[in-house]
XYZ file of C-alpha atoms in Angstrom:
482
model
C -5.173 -41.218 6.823
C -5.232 -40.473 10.729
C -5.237 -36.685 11.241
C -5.300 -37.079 14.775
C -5.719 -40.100 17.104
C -9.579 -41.004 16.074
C -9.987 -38.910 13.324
C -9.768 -40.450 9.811
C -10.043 -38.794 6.643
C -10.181 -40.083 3.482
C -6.612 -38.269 2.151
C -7.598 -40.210 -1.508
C -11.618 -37.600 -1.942
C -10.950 -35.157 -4.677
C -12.149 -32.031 -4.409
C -12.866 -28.900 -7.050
C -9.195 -27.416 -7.255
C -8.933 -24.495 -4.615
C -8.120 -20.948 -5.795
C -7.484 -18.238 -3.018
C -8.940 -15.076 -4.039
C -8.657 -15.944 -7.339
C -5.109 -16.767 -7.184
C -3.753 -20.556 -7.792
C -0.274 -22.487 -8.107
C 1.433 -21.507 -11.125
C 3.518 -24.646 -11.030
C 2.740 -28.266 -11.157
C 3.909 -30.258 -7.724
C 4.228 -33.895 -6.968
C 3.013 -33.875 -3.578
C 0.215 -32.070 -2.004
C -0.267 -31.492 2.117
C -2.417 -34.782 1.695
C 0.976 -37.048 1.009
C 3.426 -34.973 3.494
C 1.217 -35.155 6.438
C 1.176 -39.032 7.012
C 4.789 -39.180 6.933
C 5.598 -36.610 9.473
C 5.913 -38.433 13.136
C 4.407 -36.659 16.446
C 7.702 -35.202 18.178
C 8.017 -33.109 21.634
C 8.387 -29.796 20.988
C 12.271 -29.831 21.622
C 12.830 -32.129 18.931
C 10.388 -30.182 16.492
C 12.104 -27.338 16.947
C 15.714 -28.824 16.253
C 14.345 -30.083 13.123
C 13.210 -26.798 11.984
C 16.209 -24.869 12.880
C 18.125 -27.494 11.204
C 16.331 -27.757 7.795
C 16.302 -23.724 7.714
C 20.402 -23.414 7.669
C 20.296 -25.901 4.998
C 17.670 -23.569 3.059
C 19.313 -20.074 3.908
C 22.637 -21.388 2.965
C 20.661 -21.887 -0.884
C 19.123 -18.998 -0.210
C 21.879 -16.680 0.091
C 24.016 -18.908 -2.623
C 20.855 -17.650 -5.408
C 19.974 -14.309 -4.352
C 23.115 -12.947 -3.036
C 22.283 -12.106 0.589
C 21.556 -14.136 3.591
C 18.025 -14.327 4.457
C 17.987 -12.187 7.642
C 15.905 -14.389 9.614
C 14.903 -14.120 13.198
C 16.803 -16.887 14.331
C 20.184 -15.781 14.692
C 20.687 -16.681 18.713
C 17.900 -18.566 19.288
C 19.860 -21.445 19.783
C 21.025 -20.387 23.167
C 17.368 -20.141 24.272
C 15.152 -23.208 24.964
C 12.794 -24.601 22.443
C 9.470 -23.165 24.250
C 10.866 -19.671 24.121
C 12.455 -20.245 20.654
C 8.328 -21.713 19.722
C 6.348 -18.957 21.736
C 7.749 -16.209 19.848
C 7.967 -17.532 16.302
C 4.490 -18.316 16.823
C 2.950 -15.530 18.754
C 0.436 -14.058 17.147
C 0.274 -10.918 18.522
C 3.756 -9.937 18.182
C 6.355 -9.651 14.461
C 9.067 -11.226 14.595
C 11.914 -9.944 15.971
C 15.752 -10.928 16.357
C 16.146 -10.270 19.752
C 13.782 -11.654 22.562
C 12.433 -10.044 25.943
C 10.063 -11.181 28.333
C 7.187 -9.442 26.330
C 7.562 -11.544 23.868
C 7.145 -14.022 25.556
C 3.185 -14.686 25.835
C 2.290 -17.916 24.946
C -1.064 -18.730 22.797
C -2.663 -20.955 25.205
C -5.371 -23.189 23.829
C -6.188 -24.492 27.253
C -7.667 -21.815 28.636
C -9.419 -19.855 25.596
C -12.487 -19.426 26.355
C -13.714 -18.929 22.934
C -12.176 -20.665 19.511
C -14.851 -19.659 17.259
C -16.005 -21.086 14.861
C -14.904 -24.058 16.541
C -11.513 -25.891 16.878
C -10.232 -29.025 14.186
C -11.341 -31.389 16.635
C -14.684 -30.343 15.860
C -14.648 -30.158 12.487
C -15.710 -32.994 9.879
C -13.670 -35.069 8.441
C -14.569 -33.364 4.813
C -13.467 -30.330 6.211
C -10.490 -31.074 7.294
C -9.385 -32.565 3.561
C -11.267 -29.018 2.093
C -8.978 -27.138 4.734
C -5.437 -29.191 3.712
C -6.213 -28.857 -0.141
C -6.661 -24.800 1.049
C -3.350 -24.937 2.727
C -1.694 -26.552 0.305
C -2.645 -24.089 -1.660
C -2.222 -21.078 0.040
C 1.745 -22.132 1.260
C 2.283 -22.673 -2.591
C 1.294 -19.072 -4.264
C 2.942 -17.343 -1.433
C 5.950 -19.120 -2.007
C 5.583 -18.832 -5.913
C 5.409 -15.025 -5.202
C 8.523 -14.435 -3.185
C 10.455 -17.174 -5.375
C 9.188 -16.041 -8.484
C 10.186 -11.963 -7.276
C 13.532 -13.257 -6.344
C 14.072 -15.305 -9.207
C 14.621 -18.409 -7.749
C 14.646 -21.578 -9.837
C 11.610 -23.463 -9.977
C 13.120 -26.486 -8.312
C 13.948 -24.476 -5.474
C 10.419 -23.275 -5.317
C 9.619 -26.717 -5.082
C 11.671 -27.735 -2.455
C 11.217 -24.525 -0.337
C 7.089 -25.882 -0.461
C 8.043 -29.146 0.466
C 10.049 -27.919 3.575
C 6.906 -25.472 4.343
C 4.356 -28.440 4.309
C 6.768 -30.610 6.448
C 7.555 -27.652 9.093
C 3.336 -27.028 9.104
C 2.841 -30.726 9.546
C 5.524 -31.399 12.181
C 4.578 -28.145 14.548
C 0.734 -29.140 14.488
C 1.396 -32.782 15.215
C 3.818 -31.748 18.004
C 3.045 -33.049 21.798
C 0.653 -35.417 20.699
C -1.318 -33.361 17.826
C -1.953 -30.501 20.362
C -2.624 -28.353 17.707
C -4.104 -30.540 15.180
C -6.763 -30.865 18.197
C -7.244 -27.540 19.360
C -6.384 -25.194 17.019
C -9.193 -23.035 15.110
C -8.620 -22.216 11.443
C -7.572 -19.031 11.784
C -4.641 -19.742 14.119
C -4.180 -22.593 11.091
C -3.599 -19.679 8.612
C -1.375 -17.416 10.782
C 1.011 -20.530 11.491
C 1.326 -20.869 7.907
C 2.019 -16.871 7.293
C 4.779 -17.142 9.764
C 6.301 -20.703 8.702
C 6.714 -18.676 5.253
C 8.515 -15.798 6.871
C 10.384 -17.591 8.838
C 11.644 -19.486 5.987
C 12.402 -16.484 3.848
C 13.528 -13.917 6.671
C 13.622 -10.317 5.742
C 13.146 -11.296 1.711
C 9.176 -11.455 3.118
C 9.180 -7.767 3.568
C 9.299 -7.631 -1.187
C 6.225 -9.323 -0.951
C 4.572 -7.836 1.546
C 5.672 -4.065 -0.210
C 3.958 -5.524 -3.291
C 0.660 -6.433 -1.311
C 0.393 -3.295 -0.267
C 0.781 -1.999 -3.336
C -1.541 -4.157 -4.472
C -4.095 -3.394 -1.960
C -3.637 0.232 -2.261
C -4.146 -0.366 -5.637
C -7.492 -2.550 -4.991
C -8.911 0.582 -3.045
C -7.860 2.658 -5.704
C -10.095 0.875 -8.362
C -12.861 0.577 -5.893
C -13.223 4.250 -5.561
C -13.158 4.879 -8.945
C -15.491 2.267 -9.573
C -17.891 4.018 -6.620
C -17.295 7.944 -8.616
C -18.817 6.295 -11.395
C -21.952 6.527 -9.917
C -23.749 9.945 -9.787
C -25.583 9.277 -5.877
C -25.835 6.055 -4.177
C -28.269 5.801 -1.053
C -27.301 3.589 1.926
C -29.296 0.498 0.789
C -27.013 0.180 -2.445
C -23.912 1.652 -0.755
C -24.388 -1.825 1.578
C -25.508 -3.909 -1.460
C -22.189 -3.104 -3.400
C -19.892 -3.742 -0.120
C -21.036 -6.948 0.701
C -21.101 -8.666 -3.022
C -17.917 -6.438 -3.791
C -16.205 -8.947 -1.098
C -16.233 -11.882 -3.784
C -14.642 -9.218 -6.537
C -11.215 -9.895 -6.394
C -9.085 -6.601 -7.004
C -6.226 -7.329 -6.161
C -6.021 -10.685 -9.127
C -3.367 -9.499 -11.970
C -6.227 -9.004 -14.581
C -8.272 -6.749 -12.919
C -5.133 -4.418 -12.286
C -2.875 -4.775 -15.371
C -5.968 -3.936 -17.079
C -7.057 -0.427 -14.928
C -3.463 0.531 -15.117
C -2.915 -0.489 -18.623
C -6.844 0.961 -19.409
C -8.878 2.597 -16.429
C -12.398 2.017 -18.345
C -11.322 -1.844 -19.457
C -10.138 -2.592 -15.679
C -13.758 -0.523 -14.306
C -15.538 -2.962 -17.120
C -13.645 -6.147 -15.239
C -14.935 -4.992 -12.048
C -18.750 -4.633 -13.289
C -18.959 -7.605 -14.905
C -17.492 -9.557 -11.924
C -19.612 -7.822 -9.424
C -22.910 -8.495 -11.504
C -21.850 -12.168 -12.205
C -21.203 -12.553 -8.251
C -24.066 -10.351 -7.161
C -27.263 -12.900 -6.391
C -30.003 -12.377 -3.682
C -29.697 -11.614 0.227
C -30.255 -14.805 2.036
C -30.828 -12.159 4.686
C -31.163 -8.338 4.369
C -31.325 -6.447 7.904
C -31.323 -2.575 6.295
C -34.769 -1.717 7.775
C -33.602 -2.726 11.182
C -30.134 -1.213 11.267
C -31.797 2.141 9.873
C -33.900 1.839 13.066
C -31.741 0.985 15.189
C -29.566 3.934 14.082
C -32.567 6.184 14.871
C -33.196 4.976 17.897
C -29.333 5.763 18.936
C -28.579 8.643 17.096
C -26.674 9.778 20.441
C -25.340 7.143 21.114
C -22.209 5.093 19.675
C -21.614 2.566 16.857
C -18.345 0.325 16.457
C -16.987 -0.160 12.642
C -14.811 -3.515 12.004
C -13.282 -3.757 8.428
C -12.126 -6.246 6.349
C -10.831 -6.004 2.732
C -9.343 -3.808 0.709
C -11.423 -3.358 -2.159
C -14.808 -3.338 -0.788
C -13.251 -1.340 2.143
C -14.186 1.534 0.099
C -17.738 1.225 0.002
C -18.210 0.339 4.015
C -16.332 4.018 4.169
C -18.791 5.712 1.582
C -21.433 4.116 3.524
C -20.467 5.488 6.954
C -19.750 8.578 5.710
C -23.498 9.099 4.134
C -24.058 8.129 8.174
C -22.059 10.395 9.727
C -24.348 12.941 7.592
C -27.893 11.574 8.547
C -26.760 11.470 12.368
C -24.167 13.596 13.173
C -24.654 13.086 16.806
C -23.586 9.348 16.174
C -20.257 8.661 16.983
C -18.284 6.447 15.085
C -15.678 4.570 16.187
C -13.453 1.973 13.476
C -11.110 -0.182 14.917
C -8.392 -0.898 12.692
C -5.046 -3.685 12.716
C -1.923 -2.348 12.689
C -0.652 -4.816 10.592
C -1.571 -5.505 6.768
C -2.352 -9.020 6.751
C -2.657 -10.510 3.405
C -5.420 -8.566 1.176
C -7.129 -7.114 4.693
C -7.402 -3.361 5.638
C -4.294 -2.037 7.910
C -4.234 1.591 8.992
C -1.510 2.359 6.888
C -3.481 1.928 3.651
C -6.955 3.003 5.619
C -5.243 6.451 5.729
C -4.327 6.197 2.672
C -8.049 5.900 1.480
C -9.007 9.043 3.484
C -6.247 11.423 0.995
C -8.818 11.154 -1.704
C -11.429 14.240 -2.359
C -13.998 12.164 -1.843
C -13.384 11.260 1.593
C -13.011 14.997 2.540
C -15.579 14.936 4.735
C -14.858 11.756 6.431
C -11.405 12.836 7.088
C -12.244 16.188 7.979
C -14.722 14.555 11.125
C -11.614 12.293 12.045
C -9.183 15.079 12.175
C -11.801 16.983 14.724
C -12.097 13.709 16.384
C -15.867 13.210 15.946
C -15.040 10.304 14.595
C -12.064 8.026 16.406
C -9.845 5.337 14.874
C -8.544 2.753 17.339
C -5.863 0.376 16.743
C -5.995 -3.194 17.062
C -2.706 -5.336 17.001
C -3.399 -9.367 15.586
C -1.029 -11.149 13.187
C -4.500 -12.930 12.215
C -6.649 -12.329 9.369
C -9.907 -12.078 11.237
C -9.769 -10.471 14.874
C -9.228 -13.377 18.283
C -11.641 -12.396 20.658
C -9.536 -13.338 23.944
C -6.453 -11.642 22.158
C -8.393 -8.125 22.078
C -6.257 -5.306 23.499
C -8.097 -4.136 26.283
C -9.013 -0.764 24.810
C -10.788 -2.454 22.167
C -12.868 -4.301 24.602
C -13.709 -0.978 25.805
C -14.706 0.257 23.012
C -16.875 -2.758 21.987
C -18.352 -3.160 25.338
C -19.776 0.655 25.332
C -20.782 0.674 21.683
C -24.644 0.732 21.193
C -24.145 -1.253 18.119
C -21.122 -3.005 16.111
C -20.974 -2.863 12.181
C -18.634 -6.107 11.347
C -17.632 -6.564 8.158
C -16.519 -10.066 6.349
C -16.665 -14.141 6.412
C -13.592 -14.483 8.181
C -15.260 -11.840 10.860
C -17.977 -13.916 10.994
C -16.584 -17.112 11.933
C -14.276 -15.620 14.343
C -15.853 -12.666 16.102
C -18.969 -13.469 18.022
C -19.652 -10.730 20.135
C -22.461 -12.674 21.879
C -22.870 -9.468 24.286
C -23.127 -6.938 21.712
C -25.894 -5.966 19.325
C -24.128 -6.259 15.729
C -24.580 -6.819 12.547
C -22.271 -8.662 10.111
C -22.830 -8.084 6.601
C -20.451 -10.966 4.040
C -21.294 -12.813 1.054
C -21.331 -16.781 1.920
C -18.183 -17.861 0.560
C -16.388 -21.472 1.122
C -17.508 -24.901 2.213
C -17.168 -23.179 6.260
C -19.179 -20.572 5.594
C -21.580 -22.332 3.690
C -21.561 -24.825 6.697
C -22.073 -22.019 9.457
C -24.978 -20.037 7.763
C -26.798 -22.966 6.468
C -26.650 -20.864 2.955
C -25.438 -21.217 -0.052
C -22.349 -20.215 -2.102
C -22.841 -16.214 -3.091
C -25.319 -15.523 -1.097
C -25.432 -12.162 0.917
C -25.816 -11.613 4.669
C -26.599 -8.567 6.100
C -28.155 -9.601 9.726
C -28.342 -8.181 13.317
C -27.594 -10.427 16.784
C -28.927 -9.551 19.289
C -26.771 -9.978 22.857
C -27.204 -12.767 24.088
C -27.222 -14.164 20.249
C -24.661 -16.166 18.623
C -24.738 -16.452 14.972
C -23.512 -20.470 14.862
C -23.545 -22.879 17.513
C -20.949 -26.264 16.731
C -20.490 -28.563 19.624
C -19.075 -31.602 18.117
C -18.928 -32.952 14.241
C -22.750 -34.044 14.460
C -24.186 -31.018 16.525
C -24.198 -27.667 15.225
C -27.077 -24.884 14.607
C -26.732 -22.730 11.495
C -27.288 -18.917 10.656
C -30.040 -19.693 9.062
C -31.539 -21.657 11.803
C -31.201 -19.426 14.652
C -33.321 -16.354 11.868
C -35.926 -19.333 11.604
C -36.059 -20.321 15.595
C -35.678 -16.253 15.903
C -39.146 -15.389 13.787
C -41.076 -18.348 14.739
C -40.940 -16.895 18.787
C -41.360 -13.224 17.327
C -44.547 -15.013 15.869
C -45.277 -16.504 18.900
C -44.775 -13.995 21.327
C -47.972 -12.055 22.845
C -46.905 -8.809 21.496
C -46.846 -10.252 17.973
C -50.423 -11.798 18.525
């Protein structure tokens, strides 16, 4: 199968079957991405977008017939604008949709003149990852789907077709004007095309499922923190330990939450077991440093990025035992506005803070020692060259930046900051970027001037793991060392 002009993959590999946070289809399909995509032709935008508006009419008018209420989609009007404006703001990425357009709106995601699309754009990518990616996609548009269907209780072979219609519209907007996208889009622009494609399909009925993720997240952060009271004192070294292996514990899966609410010490039980069972070694532990490097800037200013909810909790415990060694320090998190599937928003951040055990925390935000900044990115890991511009600010005049998470990884290379990212190696991509494997944990400082992958092409590329290794054999080197 051609996924672009020149690139071949082999549509017929089978791979393990994909889950996404634990989560998988609940129903059985006869098609995948894999048999939609080589049917779908390369149109100009004009006609892609007449396509689309005309297969959604057809699905809102079943819509409304099952649930009683017309999908209150975006789209009402639209048709007296042209198809770029109609595109640019269904598929802006810093901006929700909205039924009415202005000139705001308006700001186009131009691939052309990004000057970074970390960790590197599909035309880079091997042809093995671009089947992993399409099973993940195929995957990911079905459970979302499943969820709002199944909430609205929509027959299953409306479920079905709604998939279908989602796999055609993804396949037909990144094939449009000559696979521009296919070409030069990263994965994590992949992701929030398919977020929106599934909003716009089911309008305002969305907003169910997103009030039950952030129940469900809420939720996640509650049985984190009880999981973390358990424990009579926890010093930094294990507060960081249980943050970065507690991102592969999946709180917000059905079991582990029917079972807390249903039974707090059975759900608690859940959690231990899965954190032990996902808990191996550090590939690469940078404590020592970051403890010095706190030290040596205990006046000075430190940066906080989040990720999920879940192990959210811990990353606060452990910057609150900070904000106690080095008052002085000031923190600074930077937070989205928006809750993108399981990630931390600053609704549900605040929420966090309401508990006791965050008293203190709270106590140094409300006297503004420390700050929270908000970030605004319909993505699930931040866009460098879509930062607001406070938040390059902030992140330019931070001594150090704390960021949290694979997808952070992959997408945020601050090459001028000192950082340190601190994930568990999760995925074929992230097992690709690192050069480690599956499960792994990374806790590891970059220096400025230091990026943490290099990919220039399918063949070229320089790993995690061999930047620490080119990194120690200079320190070795080096005529201070000798």
């Amino acid at each position: 199968m051609e996924f672009f002009p020149g690139l071949h993959i082999n549509s017929e590999l089978i791979i393990e079957p994909i889950t996404i946070k634990g989560t998988k289809p609940a129903f059985s399909y006869p098609f995948t991405l894999l048999d939609v995509y080589p049917l779908i032709p390369s149109l100009r935008m004009q006609e892609v977008m007449k396509i689309v508006l005309a297969r959604l009419d057809r699905l809102h008018a079943k819509l409304e017939h099952r649930t009683g209420q017309m999908p209150k989609s975006p789209l009402g009007g639209f048709l007296k604008h042209d198809a770029g404006i109609l595109f640019f703001h269904l598929f802006n990425p810093t901006k929700p949709l909205k039924t009415t357009i202005d000139s705001s709106d308006l700001n186009p995601f131009d691939f052309d003149h990004r000057q970074h699309i970390y960790p590197y754009s599909f035309e880079h990518a091997s042809p093995a990852k671009i089947v992993h990616s399409m099973y993940w996609i195929d995957c990911n548009l079905k459970t979302q789907i499943e969820s709002i269907g199944i909430k609205n209780n929509l027959p299953k072979g409306l479920i079905i077709e709604l998939v279908e219609s989602a796999l055609h519209f993804y396949s037909l907007l990144i094939k449009m004007n000559d696979y521009e996208l296919a070409r030069r889009m990263n994965f994590n622009f992949s992701i929030f095309l398919q977020d929106r494609i599934v909003e716009v399909i089911f309008g305002e009925l969305v907003k169910m499922d997103q009030e039950t993720l952030w129940l469900r997240g809420k939720l996640s952060n509650e049985i984190a923190l009880q999981y973390l009271k358990n424990f009579s004192s926890l010093d930094g070294s294990k507060l960081l330990e249980m943050s970065a292996f507690m991102g592969v514990v999946w709180y917000s899966t059905a079991e582990i939450q029917n079972d807390f609410l249903s039974q707090t010490a059975a759900g608690l039980q859940r959690v231990e077991e899965q954190f032990h069972k996902k808990r191996h070694v550090w590939a690469i532990n940078d404590y020592s440093l970051f403890l010095s490097d706190l030290e040596s800037c205990a006046n000075g200013s430190i940066t906080v990025i989040l990720d999920d909810n879940g192990e959210t909790v811990f990353d606060l415990a452990l910057f609150q035992l900070i904000h106690t060694m080095y008052p002085q320090l000031k923190i600074s998190f930077i937070v989205n506005q928006f809750p993108i599937s399981n990630n931390i928003s600053i609704e549900i951040f605040n929420a966090i803070l309401e508990d006791p055990f965050f008293s203190q925390l709270k106590h140094s935000i409300v006297e503004s020692q420390i700050k929270i900044f908000i970030e605004k990115q319909l993505f699930r890991s931040f866009e460098i060259d879509l930062l607001q511009t406070q938040t390059r600010a902030i992140l330019d005049r931070s001594d150090i930046v704390y960021i949290k998470g694979a997808n952070f990884f992959e997408t945020f290379q601050l090459e001028n900051s000192k950082r340190y990212h601190c994930f568990t190696v999760w995925g074929e991509g992230s097992e690709r970027l690192t050069g480690f494997s599956e499960g792994e944990g990374v806790f590891v400082r970059l220096n400025p001037g230091e990026l943490g992958f290099r990919v220039a092409n399918t063949a070229e590329k320089l790993t995690l793991k061999d930047i620490i290794a080119k990194r120690m054999m200079n320190e070795k080197t080096s005529p201070s060392h000798n």
